CSV table of C-alpha atoms in Angstrom, one decimal:
chain,number,residue,atom,x,y,z
A,5,MET,CA,124.3,131.7,27.1
A,6,LEU,CA,125.0,135.4,26.2
A,7,LEU,CA,124.2,134.8,22.5
A,8,ALA,CA,120.8,133.2,23.4
A,9,GLN,CA,120.0,136.1,25.7
A,10,SER,CA,121.0,138.6,23.1
A,11,PHE,CA,118.8,136.9,20.5
A,12,GLY,CA,115.9,137.0,23.0
A,13,CYS,CA,116.4,140.7,23.9
A,14,ALA,CA,116.6,141.7,20.2
A,15,ARG,CA,113.5,139.7,19.4
A,16,PHE,CA,111.6,141.3,22.3
A,17,VAL,CA,112.5,144.8,21.3
A,18,TRP,CA,111.6,144.1,17.6
A,19,ASN,CA,108.1,142.6,18.5
A,20,ASN,CA,107.3,145.2,21.2
A,21,THR,CA,108.2,148.1,18.9
A,22,LEU,CA,106.3,146.6,16.0
A,23,THR,CA,103.2,146.2,18.1
A,24,TYR,CA,103.5,149.8,19.3
A,25,ARG,CA,103.9,151.2,15.8
A,26,THR,CA,101.1,149.1,14.4
A,27,GLU,CA,98.6,150.0,17.2
A,28,ALA,CA,99.5,153.7,16.9
A,29,TYR,CA,98.6,153.7,13.2
A,30,GLN,CA,95.5,151.5,13.5
A,31,GLN,CA,94.0,153.3,16.5
A,32,HIS,CA,95.1,156.9,15.9
A,33,GLY,CA,96.4,157.0,12.3
A,34,GLU,CA,99.8,158.0,13.7
A,35,SER,CA,103.1,157.2,12.1
A,36,ILE,CA,105.9,156.8,14.7
A,37,SER,CA,109.2,158.4,13.7
A,38,PRO,CA,112.5,156.6,14.1
A,39,SER,CA,113.7,159.2,16.6
A,40,ALA,CA,110.6,158.6,18.8
A,41,VAL,CA,111.2,154.9,18.7
A,42,GLU,CA,114.8,155.3,19.8
A,43,LYS,CA,113.7,157.5,22.7
A,44,ARG,CA,111.1,154.9,23.7
A,45,LEU,CA,114.0,152.3,24.0
A,46,VAL,CA,115.1,154.2,27.2
A,47,ALA,CA,111.7,153.7,28.7
A,48,LEU,CA,111.7,150.0,27.7
A,49,LYS,CA,115.0,149.4,29.4
A,50,ALA,CA,113.7,151.0,32.5
A,51,GLU,CA,110.6,148.9,32.5
A,52,TYR,CA,112.5,145.7,31.7
A,53,PRO,CA,115.8,145.8,33.5
A,54,TRP,CA,117.0,142.5,31.9
A,55,LEU,CA,117.5,144.3,28.6
A,56,ALA,CA,120.6,146.0,30.1
A,57,ASP,CA,122.2,142.5,30.4
A,58,VAL,CA,123.1,142.7,26.6
A,59,SER,CA,124.9,145.4,24.7
A,60,SER,CA,122.7,148.5,23.9
A,61,VAL,CA,124.2,148.5,20.4
A,62,ILE,CA,122.3,145.2,19.7
A,63,LEU,CA,119.0,146.9,20.6
A,64,GLN,CA,119.7,150.0,18.6
A,65,GLN,CA,120.6,148.0,15.5
A,66,THR,CA,117.4,146.1,15.9
A,67,LEU,CA,115.4,149.4,15.7
A,68,ARG,CA,117.4,150.5,12.7
A,69,ASP,CA,116.8,147.2,10.9
A,70,GLN,CA,113.0,147.7,11.6
A,71,LYS,CA,113.3,151.1,10.1
A,72,ALA,CA,114.8,149.7,7.0
A,73,ALA,CA,112.0,147.1,6.9
A,74,PHE,CA,109.4,149.8,7.0
A,75,ASP,CA,111.3,151.9,4.3
A,76,ASN,CA,111.2,148.8,2.0
A,77,PHE,CA,107.5,148.3,2.7
A,78,PHE,CA,106.7,151.9,1.7
A,79,ASN,CA,108.9,151.8,-1.4
A,80,PRO,CA,106.6,151.0,-4.3
A,81,LYS,CA,109.4,149.7,-6.4
A,82,LEU,CA,110.4,147.0,-3.9
A,83,ARG,CA,106.9,145.7,-3.1
A,84,ALA,CA,108.1,144.3,0.2
A,85,ARG,CA,105.8,142.9,2.8
A,86,TYR,CA,104.8,144.5,6.0
A,87,PRO,CA,107.3,143.8,8.8
A,88,ARG,CA,106.5,140.6,10.6
A,89,PHE,CA,106.9,139.5,14.2
A,90,LYS,CA,109.9,137.3,15.0
A,91,ARG,CA,109.3,133.8,16.3
A,92,LYS,CA,111.3,132.2,19.1
A,93,ASP,CA,111.9,129.0,17.0
A,94,GLY,CA,112.7,130.9,13.8
A,95,ARG,CA,116.0,132.3,12.5
A,96,GLN,CA,117.6,134.6,15.0
A,97,SER,CA,120.2,137.3,14.3
A,98,ILE,CA,121.9,140.3,16.0
A,99,ARG,CA,124.1,143.0,14.4
A,100,LEU,CA,127.0,144.7,16.2
A,101,THR,CA,129.1,147.7,15.1
A,102,LYS,CA,132.7,148.4,16.2
A,103,ALA,CA,131.5,149.8,19.5
A,104,ALA,CA,130.2,146.4,20.6
A,105,PHE,CA,133.0,144.0,19.6
A,106,ARG,CA,136.7,143.7,19.5
A,107,TYR,CA,138.8,142.1,16.8
A,108,ARG,CA,142.3,141.1,17.8
A,109,ASP,CA,144.7,138.4,16.5
A,110,GLY,CA,142.0,136.7,14.5
A,111,GLU,CA,139.6,136.5,17.4
A,112,ILE,CA,136.3,138.4,18.0
A,113,THR,CA,135.1,139.3,21.5
A,114,ILE,CA,131.6,140.8,21.8
A,115,ALA,CA,130.5,143.3,24.5
A,116,LYS,CA,129.5,142.0,28.0
A,117,THR,CA,131.9,139.0,27.8
A,118,LYS,CA,135.7,138.5,28.1
A,119,THR,CA,135.9,135.2,26.2
A,120,PRO,CA,136.4,135.3,22.4
A,121,LEU,CA,133.8,133.5,20.3
A,122,PRO,CA,134.9,130.0,19.2
A,123,ILE,CA,134.9,130.7,15.5
A,124,ARG,CA,135.9,128.2,12.8
A,125,TRP,CA,136.8,130.6,9.9
A,126,SER,CA,135.9,129.7,6.4
A,127,ARG,CA,138.5,132.1,5.0
A,128,PRO,CA,140.9,134.8,6.3
A,129,LEU,CA,139.4,138.3,6.7
A,130,PRO,CA,140.8,140.8,4.1
A,131,SER,CA,140.6,143.6,6.7
A,132,GLU,CA,139.4,144.4,10.1
A,133,PRO,CA,135.5,144.1,10.2
A,134,SER,CA,133.5,147.2,10.7
A,135,THR,CA,130.2,145.3,11.4
A,136,ILE,CA,129.5,141.7,12.4
A,137,THR,CA,126.2,139.8,12.2
A,138,ILE,CA,125.8,136.7,14.4
A,139,SER,CA,122.9,134.4,13.4
A,140,ARG,CA,121.4,131.1,14.4
A,141,ASP,CA,119.3,129.1,11.9
A,142,ARG,CA,116.4,126.8,12.7
A,143,ALA,CA,118.7,123.8,12.8
A,144,GLY,CA,120.6,125.4,15.7
A,145,ARG,CA,123.7,126.3,13.7
A,146,TYR,CA,125.5,129.5,14.5
A,147,PHE,CA,127.1,131.8,11.8
A,148,ILE,CA,129.0,135.0,11.9
A,149,SER,CA,129.2,137.4,8.9
A,150,CYS,CA,131.8,140.1,8.9
A,151,LEU,CA,131.6,143.3,6.8
A,152,CYS,CA,135.1,144.2,5.6
A,153,ASP,CA,136.6,146.4,2.9
A,154,PHE,CA,138.3,144.5,0.1
A,155,THR,CA,139.4,144.9,-3.5
A,156,PRO,CA,138.2,142.0,-5.7
A,157,ASP,CA,140.6,140.5,-8.2
A,158,VAL,CA,139.7,141.3,-11.8
A,159,LEU,CA,140.0,138.3,-14.1
A,160,PRO,CA,141.9,138.4,-17.3
A,161,VAL,CA,139.9,139.4,-20.4
A,162,THR,CA,138.6,136.4,-22.4
A,163,PRO,CA,137.0,136.6,-25.9
A,164,LYS,CA,134.2,134.1,-24.9
A,165,MET,CA,130.6,135.3,-24.7
A,166,THR,CA,127.6,133.1,-23.8
A,167,GLY,CA,123.9,133.1,-23.5
A,168,ILE,CA,122.3,131.3,-20.6
A,169,ASP,CA,118.8,129.9,-20.6
A,170,LEU,CA,117.4,128.7,-17.2
A,171,GLY,CA,115.3,125.6,-17.2
A,172,LEU,CA,113.9,122.7,-15.0
A,173,THR,CA,115.1,119.7,-16.9
A,174,ASP,CA,118.5,121.3,-16.8
A,175,LEU,CA,119.3,124.1,-14.4
A,176,PHE,CA,121.0,126.2,-17.1
A,177,ILE,CA,121.8,125.7,-20.8
A,178,THR,CA,124.4,127.7,-22.6
A,179,SER,CA,124.5,128.9,-26.2
A,180,GLU,CA,127.4,126.5,-26.8
A,181,GLY,CA,125.1,123.6,-26.2
A,182,ILE,CA,126.3,122.8,-22.6
A,183,LYS,CA,123.5,121.4,-20.4
A,184,SER,CA,124.1,121.3,-16.7
A,185,GLY,CA,121.5,118.8,-15.7
A,186,ASN,CA,119.4,119.3,-12.6
A,187,PRO,CA,120.4,117.6,-9.3
A,188,ARG,CA,116.8,118.1,-7.9
A,189,HIS,CA,118.1,118.3,-4.3
A,190,LEU,CA,114.6,118.4,-2.8
A,191,LYS,CA,113.5,115.3,-4.6
A,192,ARG,CA,116.5,113.4,-3.3
A,193,TYR,CA,115.6,114.0,0.4
A,194,GLU,CA,111.8,114.4,-0.1
A,195,ALA,CA,110.8,111.0,1.2
A,196,LYS,CA,112.8,111.3,4.4
A,197,LEU,CA,111.6,114.8,4.9
A,198,ALA,CA,107.9,113.8,4.5
A,199,TYR,CA,108.4,111.0,7.0
A,200,LEU,CA,109.8,113.3,9.6
A,201,GLN,CA,107.1,115.9,9.0
A,202,ARG,CA,104.4,113.2,9.5
A,203,ARG,CA,105.9,112.2,12.8
A,204,LEU,CA,106.2,115.9,13.8
A,205,ALA,CA,102.5,116.5,13.1
A,206,LYS,CA,101.6,113.7,15.6
A,207,LYS,CA,103.7,115.1,18.5
A,208,GLN,CA,102.1,117.1,21.3
A,209,LYS,CA,102.7,120.8,21.0
A,210,GLY,CA,105.2,122.1,23.6
A,211,SER,CA,106.6,118.7,24.3
A,212,ASN,CA,110.4,117.9,24.3
A,213,ASN,CA,109.8,115.1,21.7
A,214,ARG,CA,108.2,117.6,19.4
A,215,ASN,CA,111.1,120.0,19.8
A,216,LYS,CA,113.6,117.3,19.1
A,217,LEU,CA,111.8,116.2,15.9
A,218,ARG,CA,111.4,119.9,14.9
A,219,GLN,CA,115.2,120.1,15.0
A,220,LYS,CA,115.5,117.0,12.8
A,221,VAL,CA,113.2,118.5,10.2
A,222,ALA,CA,115.1,121.8,10.3
A,223,ARG,CA,118.4,120.0,9.8
A,224,ARG,CA,117.0,118.2,6.8
A,225,HIS,CA,115.8,121.5,5.3
A,226,ALA,CA,119.3,122.9,6.0
A,227,LYS,CA,120.9,120.0,4.2
A,228,ILE,CA,118.8,120.6,1.1
A,229,ALA,CA,119.5,124.3,1.1
A,230,ASP,CA,123.2,123.8,1.6
A,231,CYS,CA,123.4,121.3,-1.3
A,232,ARG,CA,121.5,123.7,-3.6
A,233,ARG,CA,123.6,126.7,-2.6
A,234,ASP,CA,126.9,124.7,-3.1
A,235,ALA,CA,125.9,123.5,-6.6
A,236,ILE,CA,124.8,127.1,-7.7
A,237,HIS,CA,128.1,128.6,-6.4
A,238,LYS,CA,130.1,126.1,-8.4
A,239,ALA,CA,128.1,126.6,-11.6
A,240,THR,CA,128.1,130.4,-11.4
A,241,ARG,CA,131.8,130.5,-10.6
A,242,THR,CA,132.6,128.4,-13.7
A,243,LEU,CA,130.4,130.5,-15.9
A,244,VAL,CA,132.0,133.8,-14.7
A,245,ASN,CA,135.5,132.4,-15.0
A,246,GLU,CA,135.1,131.2,-18.6
A,247,ASN,CA,133.1,134.1,-20.2
A,248,GLN,CA,133.7,137.8,-20.6
A,249,VAL,CA,130.0,138.6,-21.4
A,250,LEU,CA,127.1,136.6,-19.9
A,251,CYS,CA,123.6,137.2,-21.3
A,252,VAL,CA,120.6,136.0,-19.2
A,253,GLU,CA,116.9,136.5,-19.3
A,254,SER,CA,115.3,138.7,-16.6
A,255,LEU,CA,112.6,136.4,-15.3
A,256,ASN,CA,109.6,137.3,-13.2
A,257,ILE,CA,110.2,134.4,-10.8
A,258,THR,CA,107.7,135.6,-8.2
A,259,GLY,CA,104.9,135.5,-10.9
A,260,MET,CA,106.1,132.1,-12.2
A,261,ILE,CA,106.0,130.5,-8.8
A,262,LYS,CA,102.2,131.2,-8.7
A,263,ASN,CA,101.8,128.4,-11.2
A,264,ARG,CA,101.0,125.6,-8.8
A,265,SER,CA,102.1,122.9,-11.2
A,266,LEU,CA,105.7,124.2,-11.4
A,267,ALA,CA,106.1,126.1,-8.2
A,268,LYS,CA,108.0,123.3,-6.3
A,269,ALA,CA,110.3,122.6,-9.3
A,270,ILE,CA,111.1,126.3,-9.8
A,271,SER,CA,111.8,126.9,-6.1
A,272,ASP,CA,114.0,123.8,-6.0
A,273,ALA,CA,116.0,125.0,-9.0
A,274,GLY,CA,116.9,128.3,-7.2
A,275,TRP,CA,116.8,130.6,-10.3
A,276,GLY,CA,116.7,133.7,-8.1
A,277,GLU,CA,119.8,132.7,-6.2
A,278,PHE,CA,121.5,131.7,-9.5
A,279,LEU,CA,120.9,135.2,-11.0
A,280,ARG,CA,121.9,136.9,-7.8
A,281,GLN,CA,125.2,135.2,-7.7
A,282,LEU,CA,125.9,135.8,-11.3
A,283,VAL,CA,125.3,139.6,-10.8
A,284,TYR,CA,127.8,140.1,-8.0
A,285,LYS,CA,130.4,137.6,-9.2
A,286,ALA,CA,130.4,139.2,-12.7
A,287,GLU,CA,130.9,142.7,-11.1
A,288,TRP,CA,133.7,141.5,-8.9
A,289,ALA,CA,135.5,139.7,-11.8
A,290,GLY,CA,135.2,142.6,-14.2
A,291,ARG,CA,132.7,140.7,-16.5
A,292,GLN,CA,129.6,142.1,-18.2
A,293,LEU,CA,126.2,140.6,-17.3
A,294,VAL,CA,123.4,141.6,-19.8
A,295,LYS,CA,119.8,141.1,-18.8
A,296,VAL,CA,117.5,140.4,-21.8
A,297,SER,CA,113.8,141.2,-21.6
A,298,GLN,CA,111.6,138.4,-20.3
A,299,TRP,CA,109.2,139.1,-23.2
A,300,LEU,CA,111.7,137.9,-25.8
A,301,PRO,CA,110.3,134.8,-27.6
A,302,SER,CA,113.6,133.0,-27.2
A,303,SER,CA,112.2,129.5,-27.4
A,304,LYS,CA,109.7,130.1,-30.2
A,305,MET,CA,112.1,132.0,-32.6
A,306,CYS,CA,114.7,130.2,-34.8
A,307,HIS,CA,118.1,131.5,-34.0
A,308,GLY,CA,119.2,131.0,-37.6
A,309,CYS,CA,116.6,132.8,-39.7
A,310,GLY,CA,114.4,134.5,-37.1
A,311,HIS,CA,111.2,132.6,-38.0
A,312,LYS,CA,108.8,132.5,-35.1
A,313,VAL,CA,106.2,129.7,-34.4
A,314,GLU,CA,102.8,130.6,-32.9
A,315,LYS,CA,102.7,127.8,-30.3
A,316,LEU,CA,105.4,125.7,-28.7
A,317,PRO,CA,104.1,123.7,-25.7
A,318,LEU,CA,106.6,122.8,-22.9
A,319,SER,CA,106.4,119.1,-23.8
A,320,ARG,CA,107.9,119.8,-27.2
A,321,ARG,CA,111.7,119.8,-26.6
A,322,HIS,CA,112.7,119.7,-30.3
A,323,TRP,CA,111.2,121.3,-33.4
A,324,HIS,CA,112.0,122.0,-37.0
A,325,CYS,CA,112.0,125.6,-38.4
A,326,ALA,CA,109.3,125.8,-41.2
A,327,SER,CA,111.3,128.5,-42.9
A,328,CYS,CA,114.9,127.2,-43.1
A,329,GLY,CA,114.3,123.6,-42.1
A,330,GLN,CA,116.9,123.6,-39.3
A,331,ALA,CA,116.4,121.1,-36.5
A,332,LEU,CA,116.4,122.9,-33.2
A,333,ASP,CA,116.8,122.0,-29.6
A,334,ARG,CA,114.3,124.1,-27.6
A,335,ASP,CA,116.7,125.1,-24.8
A,336,ILE,CA,119.9,125.6,-26.8
A,337,ASN,CA,117.9,127.6,-29.4
A,338,ALA,CA,116.6,129.9,-26.5
A,339,ALA,CA,120.1,130.3,-25.1
A,340,ARG,CA,121.4,131.4,-28.6
A,341,ASN,CA,118.6,133.9,-29.0
A,342,ILE,CA,119.4,135.3,-25.6
A,343,ARG,CA,123.0,135.7,-26.5
A,344,THR,CA,122.1,137.5,-29.8
A,345,ALA,CA,119.7,139.9,-28.0
A,346,GLY,CA,122.2,140.5,-25.2
A,347,LEU,CA,125.1,141.3,-27.6
A,348,ALA,CA,122.8,143.6,-29.6
A,349,GLY,CA,122.0,145.5,-26.4
A,350,LEU,CA,125.7,145.9,-25.8
A,351,ALA,CA,126.2,147.1,-29.3
A,352,CYS,CA,123.6,149.8,-28.8
A,353,GLY,CA,125.5,151.2,-25.8
A,354,ALA,CA,124.0,149.3,-22.8
A,355,THR,CA,126.8,148.1,-20.5
A,356,GLY,CA,127.3,146.6,-17.1
A,357,ALA,CA,125.4,144.2,-14.9
A,358,GLY,CA,122.2,146.2,-15.2
A,359,ALA,CA,122.1,146.3,-19.0
A,360,ALA,CA,118.9,145.2,-20.7
A,361,ALA,CA,118.2,144.7,-24.4
């Protein structure tokens, strides 16, 4: 009950403050400072006494999160969207600092309650958490994320180096010729998901039956997302464990998704999550991740002699080099070119996860 009330109070403060800031700019051209917003919180709590039923830290952290959202929006490098209103049936989250929770004997108790949260831990905490985030997804599942200090274990040095090409027929292809395949998680559950969505569209808005069916649709989406995330975690962990240097292509995934013919397949492949996991896992394990320019013609260029063909449609998966006569697999050839370009970048002095050739 307290968690649901905390989610509601945090959502109200976010939406009310966002409305206030938006109207102030649209009507008077005024930008509200973070300090003015925090002072306004006192007036909000006086006007709506039920806001005092939850920890004030939750409301303060909500305002700080909104400040971070506006900072990202005004940062030209991030190209973030304008902060949006939070929905009651969307994902909910609250963040608490040390002043609003207690960690003792492996149990966490938040402010305004005396009962520890019934947590099923996925792993032991490496240290006492400094911040916790409690969230609830659209399927009604609760999660707690703890911010802790820890020292990652650096893996032993290995001489193996690989290039990785991302694809749709196979999620990733290495320069050694390993093809991962593509489980296509969305396609596996797509028929059942479409059936549930058709039923949902026919339910009366606001009815209990519609809410029950919405939960079923959300659970199906959660199942798909969990399967995709699990497969990517296993693949990235294997690649990081086995290779000292990993060379990947820096793709413009946002631009590629604008292709309506491939948008669903690219989103289902999870390229962005794949690259994100490679970056932090390589850093933790003491590996080097090299990002190669997306403009490298990795598929069109022969890895043996460097000859480049003018056109190579996606339907053509194998081709012969006109210069050296070598038979080439499109994806393996691209991975080998990415590996060559990545190692060349390292040789020129570029190092670390942010290196680019």
